Coordinates of C-alpha atoms in Angstrom, one line a residue:
X1 CA 0.0 0.0 0.0
X2 CA 1.4 3.4 -1.0
X3 CA 2.3 5.8 1.8
X4 CA 0.4 9.1 2.0
X5 CA 2.5 12.3 1.9
X6 CA 2.9 14.3 5.1
X7 CA 1.1 17.7 5.4
X8 CA 3.6 20.5 5.3
X9 CA 2.8 23.5 7.5
X10 CA 5.0 26.6 7.0
X11 CA 5.1 30.3 7.7
X12 CA 6.6 31.6 4.5
X13 CA 4.8 32.5 1.3
X14 CA 6.4 29.4 -0.3
X15 CA 4.6 26.9 2.0
X16 CA 2.3 25.8 -0.8
X17 CA 5.2 25.2 -3.1
X18 CA 7.0 23.2 -0.4
X19 CA 3.9 21.0 0.0
X20 CA 3.8 20.4 -3.7
X21 CA 7.5 19.4 -3.6
X22 CA 6.9 16.9 -0.8
X23 CA 3.8 15.5 -2.4
X24 CA 5.6 15.0 -5.7
X25 CA 8.6 13.4 -4.1
X26 CA 6.4 10.9 -2.2
X27 CA 4.4 10.1 -5.4
X28 CA 7.6 9.4 -7.3
X29 CA 9.0 7.3 -4.4
X30 CA 5.7 5.3 -4.3
X31 CA 5.9 4.2 -7.9
X32 CA 7.8 1.0 -7.1
X33 CA 5.5 0.3 -4.2
X34 CA 2.4 0.6 -6.5
X35 CA 4.0 -1.7 -9.0
X36 CA 4.7 -4.3 -6.4
X37 CA 1.2 -4.1 -4.8
X38 CA -0.3 -4.4 -8.3
X39 CA 1.9 -7.6 -8.8
X40 CA 0.5 -8.9 -5.5
X41 CA -3.0 -8.3 -6.7
X42 CA -2.2 -10.3 -9.9
X43 CA -0.8 -13.1 -7.8
X44 CA -4.0 -13.3 -5.7
X45 CA -6.1 -13.4 -8.9
X46 CA -3.8 -16.1 -10.4
X47 CA -4.1 -18.2 -7.2
X48 CA -7.9 -17.9 -7.4
X49 CA -7.9 -19.0 -11.1
X50 CA -5.6 -21.9 -10.3
X51 CA -7.9 -23.0 -7.4
X52 CA -10.9 -23.0 -9.7
X53 CA -8.9 -25.0 -12.3
X54 CA -7.8 -27.4 -9.6
X55 CA -11.4 -27.9 -8.5
X56 CA -12.7 -28.5 -12.0
X57 CA -9.9 -31.0 -12.9
X58 CA -10.3 -32.8 -9.5
X59 CA -14.0 -33.3 -10.2
X60 CA -13.1 -34.6 -13.7
X61 CA -10.6 -37.0 -12.1
X62 CA -13.2 -38.2 -9.6
X63 CA -15.6 -38.9 -12.5
X64 CA -12.9 -41.0 -14.2
X65 CA -12.3 -42.9 -11.0
X66 CA -16.0 -43.7 -10.8
X67 CA -15.9 -45.1 -14.4
X68 CA -12.8 -47.1 -13.5
X69 CA -14.6 -48.6 -10.5
X70 CA -17.5 -49.6 -12.6
X71 CA -15.1 -51.5 -14.9
X72 CA -13.8 -53.4 -11.9
X73 CA -17.2 -54.2 -10.4
X74 CA -18.9 -54.6 -13.8
X75 CA -21.7 -52.3 -12.6
X76 CA -23.0 -55.1 -10.3
X77 CA -26.2 -54.3 -8.3
X78 CA -28.1 -56.3 -5.8
X79 CA -31.9 -56.4 -5.9
X80 CA -34.1 -57.7 -3.1
X81 CA -37.7 -58.9 -3.4
X82 CA -38.5 -57.4 0.0
X83 CA -36.3 -54.5 1.1
X84 CA -38.2 -54.2 4.4
X85 CA -36.6 -57.5 5.4
X86 CA -33.2 -57.4 3.8
X87 CA -31.2 -55.3 1.3
X88 CA -27.8 -55.9 -0.2
X89 CA -24.9 -54.1 -1.7
X90 CA -22.7 -55.8 -4.3
X91 CA -19.0 -55.2 -4.6
X92 CA -18.1 -58.3 -6.5
X93 CA -18.3 -59.1 -10.2
X94 CA -20.3 -62.3 -10.3
X95 CA -24.0 -62.6 -11.1
X96 CA -25.8 -64.8 -8.6
X97 CA -29.1 -65.3 -6.7
X98 CA -29.4 -66.0 -3.0
X99 CA -32.4 -67.1 -1.0
X100 CA -32.9 -65.8 2.5
X101 CA -35.5 -67.3 4.9
X102 CA -36.2 -67.8 8.5
X103 CA -35.0 -64.4 9.7
X104 CA -36.0 -65.0 13.2
X105 CA -34.0 -62.3 14.9
X106 CA -32.4 -58.9 14.1
X107 CA -29.2 -57.9 16.0
X108 CA -29.8 -55.4 18.7
X109 CA -27.7 -54.1 21.7
X110 CA -28.3 -55.3 25.2
X111 CA -30.1 -52.7 27.3
X112 CA -31.3 -53.0 30.9
X113 CA -32.6 -50.7 33.6
X114 CA -32.4 -50.8 37.4
X115 CA -35.0 -53.1 39.0
X116 CA -36.0 -50.3 41.4
X117 CA -36.3 -46.6 41.3
X118 CA -34.4 -44.1 43.5
X119 CA -35.4 -40.9 45.2
X120 CA -34.6 -37.5 43.6
X121 CA -31.0 -36.5 43.4
X122 CA -31.4 -32.9 44.7
X123 CA -33.6 -31.6 47.5
X124 CA -33.6 -28.6 49.7
X125 CA -34.3 -28.2 53.4
X126 CA -35.2 -24.8 55.0
X127 CA -35.3 -23.3 58.4
X128 CA -36.4 -19.9 59.7
X129 CA -33.6 -17.6 60.7
X130 CA -34.7 -15.4 63.7
X131 CA -32.3 -12.7 64.9
X132 CA -31.1 -12.9 68.5
X133 CA -28.2 -12.1 70.7
X134 CA -26.6 -15.6 70.9
X135 CA -24.4 -17.4 68.3
X136 CA -25.7 -20.4 66.5
X137 CA -24.0 -23.7 65.4
X138 CA -24.8 -25.9 62.4
X139 CA -23.3 -29.3 61.9
X140 CA -23.1 -30.5 58.2
X141 CA -22.6 -34.2 57.6
X142 CA -21.9 -35.7 54.1
X143 CA -22.8 -39.4 54.0
X144 CA -20.7 -41.7 51.8
X145 CA -20.8 -45.3 50.9
X146 CA -17.8 -46.3 53.1
X147 CA -19.4 -45.4 56.4
X148 CA -17.0 -42.5 57.0
X149 CA -19.1 -39.4 57.3
X150 CA -17.4 -36.1 56.5
X151 CA -18.5 -33.6 59.2
X152 CA -18.2 -29.8 59.3
X153 CA -19.4 -27.5 62.2
X154 CA -20.2 -24.0 61.2
X155 CA -20.5 -21.4 64.0
X156 CA -22.5 -18.3 63.1
X157 CA -22.1 -15.0 64.9
X158 CA -25.1 -13.6 66.9
X159 CA -27.6 -11.3 65.2
X160 CA -27.0 -12.5 61.6
X161 CA -30.0 -12.3 59.3
X162 CA -30.7 -14.9 56.6
X163 CA -28.4 -13.3 54.0
X164 CA -25.5 -12.9 56.4
X165 CA -25.9 -16.5 57.6
X166 CA -26.0 -17.9 54.1
X167 CA -22.8 -16.1 53.2
X168 CA -21.0 -17.3 56.3
X169 CA -22.1 -20.9 55.7
X170 CA -20.9 -21.0 52.1
X171 CA -17.6 -19.4 53.0
X172 CA -17.0 -22.1 55.7
X173 CA -18.1 -25.0 53.5
X174 CA -15.8 -23.8 50.6
X175 CA -12.8 -24.8 52.7
X176 CA -14.0 -28.4 53.0
X177 CA -13.5 -30.2 49.6
X178 CA -15.8 -33.1 50.6
X179 CA -18.7 -30.6 51.4
X180 CA -18.4 -28.3 48.4
X181 CA -21.6 -29.9 46.9
X182 CA -23.7 -28.3 49.6
X183 CA -24.8 -24.7 49.3
X184 CA -26.9 -22.3 51.3
X185 CA -29.2 -19.6 49.8
X186 CA -31.1 -16.9 51.6
X187 CA -34.8 -16.3 51.1
X188 CA -37.4 -14.2 52.8
X189 CA -36.3 -14.6 56.4
X190 CA -35.2 -18.2 55.7
X191 CA -32.2 -20.2 54.4
X192 CA -32.4 -23.2 52.0
X193 CA -29.8 -25.9 51.7
X194 CA -29.2 -27.8 48.4
X195 CA -27.0 -30.8 47.8
X196 CA -25.5 -31.5 44.3
X197 CA -26.5 -34.5 42.3
X198 CA -23.6 -36.5 43.9
X199 CA -24.0 -35.6 47.6
X200 CA -26.2 -36.9 50.4
X201 CA -26.1 -34.8 53.5
X202 CA -27.7 -33.9 56.8
X203 CA -27.9 -30.6 58.6
X204 CA -28.3 -30.5 62.4
X205 CA -29.2 -27.2 64.1
X206 CA -28.4 -26.2 67.7
X207 CA -27.6 -23.1 69.8
X208 CA -24.1 -22.7 71.1
X209 CA -25.8 -21.1 74.1
X210 CA -29.5 -21.0 75.0
X211 CA -31.7 -18.3 73.7
X212 CA -30.1 -18.3 70.2
X213 CA -31.6 -16.8 67.1
X214 CA -32.7 -20.0 65.4
X215 CA -35.2 -21.3 68.0
X216 CA -37.8 -22.4 65.5
X217 CA -35.9 -25.4 64.2
X218 CA -33.4 -25.8 67.0
X219 CA -31.9 -29.3 67.3
X220 CA -33.8 -30.6 64.2
X221 CA -32.2 -32.7 61.5
X222 CA -32.9 -32.5 57.7
X223 CA -31.6 -35.0 55.2
X224 CA -31.3 -34.7 51.4
X225 CA -32.7 -37.5 49.3
X226 CA -29.8 -38.6 47.1
X227 CA -30.4 -42.3 47.8
X228 CA -27.4 -44.7 48.0
X229 CA -27.3 -47.4 45.3
X230 CA -24.8 -49.8 47.0
X231 CA -24.4 -51.0 50.6
X232 CA -20.6 -51.2 50.2
X233 CA -19.7 -48.7 47.5
X234 CA -18.3 -51.5 45.3
X235 CA -20.2 -53.1 42.4
X236 CA -19.4 -55.5 39.6
X237 CA -20.4 -54.8 35.9
X238 CA -20.4 -57.8 33.6
X239 CA -20.5 -57.5 29.8
X240 CA -20.1 -60.5 27.6
X241 CA -18.5 -62.7 30.3
X242 CA -16.0 -60.0 31.4
X243 CA -16.5 -58.7 34.9
X244 CA -15.1 -55.3 36.0
X245 CA -15.3 -53.9 39.6
X246 CA -16.6 -50.4 40.0
X247 CA -15.7 -48.5 43.2
X248 CA -17.7 -45.4 44.1
X249 CA -15.8 -42.5 45.7
X250 CA -16.9 -40.3 48.6
X251 CA -20.2 -38.7 47.8
X252 CA -20.7 -40.7 44.6
X253 CA -22.8 -43.6 46.0
X254 CA -25.9 -42.6 44.0
X255 CA -27.3 -42.9 40.5
X256 CA -25.4 -40.0 39.1
X257 CA -22.1 -41.0 40.6
X258 CA -22.6 -44.6 39.4
X259 CA -23.4 -43.6 35.9
X260 CA -20.4 -41.4 35.7
X261 CA -18.1 -44.2 37.1
X262 CA -19.4 -46.6 34.5
X263 CA -19.0 -44.2 31.6
X264 CA -15.5 -43.2 32.7
X265 CA -14.3 -46.8 32.5
X266 CA -15.0 -47.1 28.8
X267 CA -16.2 -50.7 29.1
X268 CA -18.4 -50.6 26.0
X269 CA -21.5 -49.7 28.1
X270 CA -23.2 -46.4 28.2
X271 CA -25.0 -45.5 31.5
X272 CA -27.5 -42.8 32.0
X273 CA -30.1 -41.7 34.6
X274 CA -33.7 -41.8 33.6
X275 CA -36.2 -39.5 35.3
X276 CA -39.8 -40.8 35.0
X277 CA -41.1 -37.8 36.9
X278 CA -43.6 -40.0 38.8
X279 CA -43.8 -41.3 42.4
X280 CA -41.4 -40.9 45.3
X281 CA -38.6 -42.8 43.5
X282 CA -38.7 -41.6 39.9
X283 CA -35.1 -42.2 38.9
X284 CA -33.7 -45.3 37.2
X285 CA -30.3 -46.4 35.9
X286 CA -30.2 -47.3 32.2
X287 CA -27.4 -49.5 30.8
X288 CA -26.9 -50.0 27.1
X289 CA -24.2 -52.0 25.3
X290 CA -22.4 -50.0 22.6
X291 CA -22.3 -53.0 20.2
X292 CA -25.2 -55.1 18.9
X293 CA -25.3 -58.8 19.5
X294 CA -26.4 -61.4 22.1
X295 CA -24.3 -60.9 25.3
X296 CA -24.4 -60.8 29.1
X297 CA -25.1 -57.5 30.8
X298 CA -25.5 -57.4 34.6
X299 CA -24.7 -55.1 37.5
X300 CA -24.1 -56.8 40.8
X301 CA -24.0 -55.3 44.3
X302 CA -22.6 -58.3 46.1
X303 CA -25.0 -61.1 45.3
X304 CA -27.8 -58.8 44.2
X305 CA -28.3 -58.0 40.5
X306 CA -29.5 -54.4 40.4
X307 CA -30.7 -54.4 36.8
X308 CA -33.3 -56.3 34.7
X309 CA -32.3 -59.3 32.5
X310 CA -35.1 -58.9 29.9
X311 CA -32.9 -57.6 27.0
X312 CA -29.5 -59.2 26.8
X313 CA -29.2 -58.2 23.2
X314 CA -29.7 -60.4 20.1
X315 CA -28.0 -61.7 17.1
X316 CA -29.1 -61.7 13.5
X317 CA -30.3 -65.2 12.8
X318 CA -31.3 -66.4 9.3
X319 CA -31.0 -69.1 6.6
X320 CA -28.9 -68.4 3.5
X321 CA -29.6 -70.9 0.7
X322 CA -30.7 -73.4 3.4
X323 CA -27.7 -72.8 5.7
X324 CA -28.1 -71.5 9.2
X325 CA -26.2 -68.2 9.8
X326 CA -25.8 -66.3 13.1
X327 CA -24.1 -62.9 13.2
X328 CA -23.7 -60.1 15.9
X329 CA -24.6 -57.2 13.5
X330 CA -27.4 -56.2 11.2
X331 CA -24.9 -55.7 8.5
X332 CA -23.4 -59.1 7.3
X333 CA -20.5 -58.8 4.9
X334 CA -18.5 -61.9 5.6
X335 CA -20.7 -64.7 4.4
X336 CA -20.7 -64.2 0.6
X337 CA -17.6 -62.6 -0.9
X338 CA -18.4 -59.3 -2.5
X339 CA -21.9 -59.0 -1.1
X340 CA -23.0 -57.1 2.0
X341 CA -26.5 -57.9 3.4
X342 CA -28.4 -55.4 5.7
X343 CA -31.2 -57.0 7.7
X344 CA -34.1 -54.8 8.5
X345 CA -36.9 -57.1 9.8
X346 CA -37.9 -60.7 10.5
X347 CA -39.7 -62.9 7.9
X348 CA -43.1 -64.5 8.3
X349 CA -43.5 -68.2 8.4
X350 CA -42.6 -69.7 5.0
X351 CA -41.4 -66.3 3.5
X352 CA -38.3 -66.3 1.4
X353 CA -36.5 -63.1 0.2
X354 CA -34.6 -63.4 -3.0
X355 CA -31.5 -61.2 -3.5
X356 CA -30.2 -61.1 -7.1
X357 CA -26.9 -59.8 -8.3
X358 CA -26.7 -58.6 -11.9
X359 CA -24.8 -56.1 -14.0
X360 CA -26.6 -52.8 -14.6
X361 CA -25.6 -51.0 -17.8
X362 CA -27.4 -47.9 -16.8
X363 CA -24.6 -47.2 -14.3
X364 CA -22.2 -46.8 -17.2
X365 CA -24.7 -44.4 -19.0
X366 CA -25.0 -42.2 -15.8
X367 CA -21.2 -42.2 -15.2
X368 CA -20.5 -41.2 -18.8
X369 CA -23.0 -38.3 -18.6
X370 CA -21.3 -37.2 -15.4
X371 CA -17.9 -37.4 -17.3
X372 CA -19.3 -35.1 -20.0
X373 CA -20.5 -32.5 -17.6
X374 CA -17.2 -32.5 -15.6
X375 CA -15.1 -32.5 -18.8
X376 CA -16.9 -29.4 -20.2
X377 CA -16.5 -27.5 -17.0
X378 CA -12.8 -28.2 -16.8
X379 CA -12.4 -27.4 -20.5
X380 CA -14.1 -24.1 -19.9
X381 CA -11.5 -23.3 -17.2
X382 CA -8.6 -24.2 -19.5
X383 CA -10.0 -22.4 -22.6
X384 CA -10.5 -19.2 -20.7
X385 CA -6.7 -18.9 -20.4
X386 CA -6.1 -19.4 -24.1
X387 CA -6.4 -17.0 -27.0
X388 CA -6.7 -13.2 -27.4
X389 CA -9.0 -12.9 -24.3
X390 CA -6.9 -15.1 -22.1
X391 CA -6.7 -14.5 -18.4
X392 CA -3.6 -14.1 -16.2
X393 CA -2.7 -17.8 -16.5
X394 CA -2.1 -17.5 -20.2
X395 CA 1.2 -19.2 -21.1
X396 CA 1.4 -20.9 -17.7
X397 CA 2.7 -24.5 -17.9
X398 CA -0.3 -25.7 -15.9
X399 CA -2.6 -24.7 -18.7
X400 CA -0.5 -26.5 -21.3
X401 CA -0.4 -29.7 -19.2
X402 CA -4.1 -29.6 -18.5
X403 CA -4.9 -29.0 -22.2
X404 CA -2.7 -31.9 -23.3
X405 CA -4.3 -34.3 -20.7
X406 CA -7.8 -33.4 -21.9
X407 CA -6.8 -34.0 -25.5
X408 CA -5.5 -37.4 -24.5
X409 CA -8.7 -38.2 -22.7
X410 CA -10.9 -37.4 -25.7
X411 CA -8.6 -39.6 -27.8
X412 CA -7.8 -42.4 -25.4
X413 CA -8.1 -46.0 -26.6
X414 CA -7.8 -49.5 -25.3
X415 CA -7.3 -53.0 -26.8
X416 CA -10.8 -54.4 -26.6
X417 CA -12.4 -56.2 -29.5
X418 CA -15.7 -54.3 -29.5
X419 CA -15.1 -51.2 -27.3
X420 CA -11.7 -49.5 -27.6
X421 CA -12.5 -45.8 -26.7
X422 CA -15.0 -43.5 -25.2
X423 CA -16.3 -42.8 -28.7
X424 CA -17.4 -46.4 -28.9
X425 CA -19.6 -45.7 -25.8
X426 CA -21.3 -42.7 -27.3
X427 CA -18.9 -39.9 -26.3
X428 CA -18.6 -37.2 -29.1
X429 CA -16.6 -34.1 -29.5
X430 CA -17.8 -31.0 -31.4
X431 CA -15.5 -28.9 -33.6
X432 CA -15.4 -26.3 -30.8
X433 CA -14.2 -28.9 -28.3
X434 CA -17.4 -29.4 -26.4
X435 CA -18.0 -33.0 -25.3
X436 CA -21.5 -34.7 -25.5
X437 CA -23.0 -38.1 -24.9
X438 CA -25.0 -39.8 -27.6
X439 CA -27.5 -42.1 -25.8
X440 CA -28.6 -43.7 -29.0
X441 CA -25.1 -45.0 -29.7
X442 CA -24.8 -46.3 -26.2
X443 CA -28.3 -48.0 -26.1
X444 CA -27.5 -49.8 -29.3
X445 CA -24.6 -51.6 -27.7
X446 CA -25.0 -55.4 -27.4
X447 CA -24.5 -57.4 -24.3
X448 CA -21.1 -58.5 -25.6
X449 CA -20.1 -54.9 -26.3
X450 CA -21.2 -53.9 -22.7
X451 CA -19.0 -56.7 -21.3
X452 CA -16.1 -55.4 -23.4
X453 CA -16.9 -51.9 -22.2
X454 CA -16.3 -53.0 -18.6
X455 CA -13.0 -54.3 -19.7
X456 CA -12.0 -51.0 -21.3
X457 CA -13.2 -49.0 -18.3
X458 CA -11.4 -51.3 -15.8
X459 CA -8.0 -51.7 -17.4
X460 CA -5.1 -50.3 -15.5
X461 CA -3.0 -49.2 -18.5
X462 CA -5.6 -47.3 -20.5
X463 CA -9.0 -45.7 -20.4
X464 CA -10.2 -43.9 -17.2
X465 CA -7.5 -45.3 -14.9
X466 CA -4.7 -44.0 -17.1
X467 CA -6.4 -40.7 -17.6
X468 CA -7.1 -40.2 -14.0
X469 CA -3.4 -40.7 -13.2
X470 CA -2.5 -37.9 -15.7
X471 CA -4.9 -35.5 -14.1
X472 CA -3.7 -36.3 -10.6
X473 CA -0.2 -35.1 -11.7
X474 CA -1.9 -31.7 -11.8
X475 CA -4.1 -31.8 -8.8
X476 CA -2.1 -33.9 -6.2
X477 CA -2.2 -31.8 -3.0
X478 CA 1.5 -32.6 -2.3
X479 CA 3.3 -33.2 -5.6
X480 CA 0.9 -31.8 -8.2
X481 CA 1.9 -29.1 -10.7
X482 CA -0.8 -26.7 -9.5
X483 CA 0.4 -27.1 -5.9
X484 CA 4.0 -26.4 -7.0
X485 CA 2.8 -23.3 -8.8
X486 CA 0.8 -22.1 -5.8
X487 CA 3.9 -22.5 -3.6
X488 CA 5.9 -20.4 -6.0
X489 CA 3.2 -17.7 -5.9
X490 CA 3.2 -17.8 -2.1
X491 CA 7.0 -17.4 -2.0
X492 CA 6.8 -14.5 -4.4
X493 CA 4.0 -12.8 -2.5
X494 CA 6.0 -13.1 0.7
X495 CA 9.0 -11.6 -0.9
X496 CA 7.0 -8.7 -2.4
X497 CA 5.5 -8.0 1.0
X498 CA 9.0 -7.6 2.5
X499 CA 10.0 -5.4 -0.3
X500 CA 6.9 -3.2 0.1
X501 CA 7.6 -3.0 3.9
X502 CA 11.3 -2.0 3.2
X503 CA 10.3 0.6 0.6
X504 CA 7.6 2.1 2.8
X505 CA 10.1 2.5 5.6
X506 CA 12.5 4.2 3.3
X507 CA 9.8 6.6 2.0
X508 CA 8.8 7.4 5.6
X509 CA 12.4 8.2 6.5
X510 CA 12.8 10.2 3.2
X511 CA 9.7 12.2 4.0
X512 CA 10.9 13.1 7.5
X513 CA 14.3 14.2 6.2
X514 CA 12.7 16.2 3.4
X515 CA 10.2 17.8 5.7
X516 CA 13.0 18.9 8.0
X517 CA 14.9 20.5 5.2
X518 CA 11.9 22.2 3.8
X519 CA 11.0 23.5 7.3
X520 CA 14.5 25.0 7.6
X521 CA 14.2 26.6 4.2
X522 CA 10.7 27.9 5.0
X523 CA 11.9 29.4 8.3
X524 CA 14.9 31.1 6.5
X525 CA 12.7 32.5 3.8
X526 CA 10.2 33.8 6.3
X527 CA 13.1 35.5 8.2
X528 CA 14.5 37.1 5.0
X529 CA 11.1 38.3 4.1
X530 CA 10.7 39.9 7.5
X531 CA 14.1 41.6 7.2
X532 CA 13.3 42.8 3.8
X533 CA 10.0 44.3 5.1
X534 CA 11.9 46.1 7.9
X535 CA 14.5 47.4 5.6
X536 CA 11.9 48.7 3.1
X537 CA 10.1 50.5 5.9
X538 CA 13.3 52.1 7.2
X539 CA 14.1 53.5 3.7
X540 CA 10.6 54.8 3.2
X541 CA 10.8 56.6 6.6
X542 CA 14.2 58.2 5.8
X543 CA 12.8 59.5 2.4
X544 CA 9.8 61.0 4.2
X545 CA 12.0 62.7 6.8
X546 CA 14.6 64.0 4.3
X547 CA 12.3 65.1 1.4
X548 CA 8.9 65.4 2.9
X549 CA 7.5 62.7 0.7
X550 CA 7.8 59.0 0.1
X551 CA 10.2 58.2 -2.8
X552 CA 8.7 55.4 -4.8
X553 CA 11.2 55.6 -7.6
X554 CA 13.2 52.5 -8.1
X555 CA 16.7 52.6 -6.7
X556 CA 19.3 52.8 -9.5
X557 CA 22.0 50.3 -9.5
X558 CA 25.6 51.7 -9.8

């Protein structure tokens, strides 16, 4: 970016001229900066054009890859007579028919819930705070599964109101890590206590001396309802015959603490707390295996199983061509090579679902139409950089390489007996280089010609595979020609930025020096002008004194 000239402020009559000198000097000095910034703008435009070209050629390369894949799989598709029961995906190249019957079970994950519900995880207890002269004591006790209560006595000063008492209580509890789940809040003349989802606590009230300010609930005890889930704090989770002990920490012997402990072990089971919102014990523990299949899922507290045993998962069970098959997943891809079955539902008695594998020539037609569209888009990008109206990439080696690759694509040929080129499949080129697909030519191909077409499309040395390799030489994100050119532009842009910064610094220094010199000259000229004015006034005064009039005649030079 060009630097703006400084504003010159002087006192002589030549100040405007000095400003013009400074402005002109800066403009001349900025000429190289302007040239460099224009070059940077061109680089940014070139990079954008190259990115567009890269995208268009990458899409063309992908289209060629799809055609090559069709050649290898021979366009095989799988058709099911009842997709609500089973569907299939063919990756092999052999036509076949499979009979599937007796689908008696679909794989599902084991999922159990706790046999009993538990009380709410968070309750509040309140008492009325009455002002009085005596201090007050409160004893907080956090109950844990190990039978080692954590106790904290909080002494409150006399005369505190509800807000003051709540603040004092929270400050005291903050210093006890085991009790940080308990908080006090002030209301209208009362204080409420709340336990976090992982704490079970009691609060006992009592005066330090008689006549205290909390006489209403003196010596009463209130308990939160975070119900314990284990008598010992240690449980055993079994999944698929593997048993893992779970030890609940202090204040964690409740549903929330148990769910967290199970999830943190990453055993392949997801635990969560369900809140039914009904009854005194609305909360239940839910356990779900992360994988489908028949398995064992139990949660023991000693000899007691805490969860149901009604859904221990299930396998997919069916008959394939009369053979019994049992799999843990709904997707079965390891029975028939090249075929993946997806089971969606069970069959009725006597029902048979037929899955047929056959070649689908319409896949070639669709892929060729996609190739035509992608080719013409890429061709448009290349042609816009050629000729009298060419863009900034005119003459760049990328354009020449892309043009040559596209020419090779339109003229590629194989060694098949019936299909040797894209032209044999209905691909045509106009005189202006626009590609099109002749569906009549393609639809007229015989079955033998379609078979030969798969051979042309799938060969590794010609056809789409060879052409895709050529285009990847341009678009490879690491070694491609476009990436190499973009790296060069980035390096040039970085170098120009440094040059612009250096020139800008020099111009700024030049301006300051020039300004200083012009300020000196301006001051000198102003001083001379002042002296001239004084001298002229003195001469005029002398003339008036000597001759009685002001002599305005010019002074003759001797």
